[in-house]
Amino acid sequence: MFEAKKFVENSMKDIQKIVGKSRVISACSGGVDSTVTTVLVHKAVGDKLVAVFIDDGLRREGEPEFVVKTLKSLGIKTKFVDAKAEFFAVFKGKTDAEEKRKAFRDKFYKTLGKAAREEQIEFIAQGTIKADVIETVGGIKSQHNVLEQIGINPEIYGYKILEPLRELFKPDVRKVARELGLPKEISERMPFPGPALSLRVLGEVTPEKIALVRKATEIVEEETEKLGTFQNFAVLHNDKATGIKKGKRVYGNIVTVRIVDSQDAVTAKARQVPYEVLMRISERITGEIPSVVRCLYDITDKPPSTIEFE
Ligand code: XMP
């Protein structure tokens, strides 16, 4: 039986021992894993920690503001890095899922490395959890935050890595969040991948496509808030389909909605969402986003699918 209180005590001692007199930067995206990591390290080393929020232009509506506000309210020193243009530049011309992940990972660690040098920091804390490591080692997909297991020495980016949650699965991370007294908005937050909306635009990632999928995601989240599912989101396809808008034929975009139940993201089941909810989502997505002519619902479990499309 996992004991969150014990975990917090032991992990604080470990962090203090590893870090010593050094300073630490924590890459915080606002998700439960990275926020718990940030708070845990802050509890262990206090002001020797600086949290960094990288605005990569791929976050959900209102997310950058939410994360910065949350960290400040917890009394954690926070650095905001606007790297939107740099991230979109690296996605140019990349259409393959793993290539996109690699591009994201490289830009992410270079940006963090730069912040670490500016802050004269030796350690980077990040919220890697057990499922990330398992899937990467198992060859399912290279989670962007798993480095050593795929043969990348993090020191090439100029720092050492601190991963206090790497032995935990998501439900235990949530227990630690509650133990640390984090608000429900964090402890019960829906999982969201590190490479964010870039995994939900199939094919090349552009600012316009991200804006589209951001809007569709907002609609899905609003309409499914009460379902209590593990993850609910929208995906923009790379191909087009014929439809009718304002009485005229248009060759427009396709959006798929994915709503799944899961415990730990290792397996998942597509939720049998009431038809009225799906209809409402479809009407809103095709009505509020002018270029979308078709809205689909994904009924596939994991396996054989994965949760994300990329
Ligand atoms: P999949 O798509 O592999 O997703 O079934 C399992 C869980 O991991 C998230 N995910 C990622 N998280 N970097 C991350 O930090 C990634 O590259 C990545 N790919 C998937 C996904 O949202 C789900 O919760």
PDB file of N, CA and C in Angstrom, residues 6-16 40 44 164:
ATOM      1  N   LYS A   6       4.732   9.117   3.880  1.00  0.00           N
ATOM      2  CA  LYS A   6       6.078   8.528   3.951  1.00  0.00           C
ATOM      3  C   LYS A   6       6.881   8.894   2.713  1.00  0.00           C
ATOM      4  N   PHE A   7       6.191   8.793   1.555  1.00  0.00           N
ATOM      5  CA  PHE A   7       6.863   9.095   0.301  1.00  0.00           C
ATOM      6  C   PHE A   7       7.405  10.530   0.329  1.00  0.00           C
ATOM      7  N   VAL A   8       6.558  11.469   0.792  1.00  0.00           N
ATOM      8  CA  VAL A   8       6.970  12.886   0.825  1.00  0.00           C
ATOM      9  C   VAL A   8       8.190  13.043   1.744  1.00  0.00           C
ATOM     10  N   GLU A   9       8.128  12.420   2.934  1.00  0.00           N
ATOM     11  CA  GLU A   9       9.246  12.538   3.892  1.00  0.00           C
ATOM     12  C   GLU A   9      10.549  11.993   3.300  1.00  0.00           C
ATOM     13  N   ASN A  10      10.470  10.775   2.753  1.00  0.00           N
ATOM     14  CA  ASN A  10      11.682  10.149   2.210  1.00  0.00           C
ATOM     15  C   ASN A  10      12.217  10.918   1.018  1.00  0.00           C
ATOM     16  N   SER A  11      11.284  11.334   0.176  1.00  0.00           N
ATOM     17  CA  SER A  11      11.727  11.984  -1.032  1.00  0.00           C
ATOM     18  C   SER A  11      12.359  13.348  -0.733  1.00  0.00           C
ATOM     19  N   MET A  12      11.853  14.031   0.297  1.00  0.00           N
ATOM     20  CA  MET A  12      12.484  15.310   0.667  1.00  0.00           C
ATOM     21  C   MET A  12      13.928  15.090   1.125  1.00  0.00           C
ATOM     22  N   LYS A  13      14.117  14.036   1.923  1.00  0.00           N
ATOM     23  CA  LYS A  13      15.486  13.726   2.398  1.00  0.00           C
ATOM     24  C   LYS A  13      16.394  13.415   1.214  1.00  0.00           C
ATOM     25  N   ASP A  14      15.888  12.580   0.285  1.00  0.00           N
ATOM     26  CA  ASP A  14      16.681  12.214  -0.901  1.00  0.00           C
ATOM     27  C   ASP A  14      17.061  13.442  -1.710  1.00  0.00           C
ATOM     28  N   ILE A  15      16.076  14.297  -1.935  1.00  0.00           N
ATOM     29  CA  ILE A  15      16.325  15.490  -2.764  1.00  0.00           C
ATOM     30  C   ILE A  15      17.394  16.365  -2.107  1.00  0.00           C
ATOM     31  N   GLN A  16      17.243  16.552  -0.780  1.00  0.00           N
ATOM     32  CA  GLN A  16      18.228  17.398  -0.072  1.00  0.00           C
ATOM     33  C   GLN A  16      19.631  16.821  -0.196  1.00  0.00           C
ATOM     34  N   LEU A  40       7.274  19.509  -4.396  1.00  0.00           N
ATOM     35  CA  LEU A  40       8.088  18.619  -3.564  1.00  0.00           C
ATOM     36  C   LEU A  40       9.532  19.153  -3.446  1.00  0.00           C
ATOM     37  N   ALA A  44      11.607  20.731  -0.251  1.00  0.00           N
ATOM     38  CA  ALA A  44      12.900  20.192   0.174  1.00  0.00           C
ATOM     39  C   ALA A  44      14.013  21.238   0.172  1.00  0.00           C
ATOM     40  N   PRO A 164      11.963  12.892  -8.932  1.00  0.00           N
ATOM     41  CA  PRO A 164      11.474  12.263  -7.699  1.00  0.00           C
ATOM     42  C   PRO A 164      10.268  11.333  -7.883  1.00  0.00           C
TER      43      PRO A 164
END
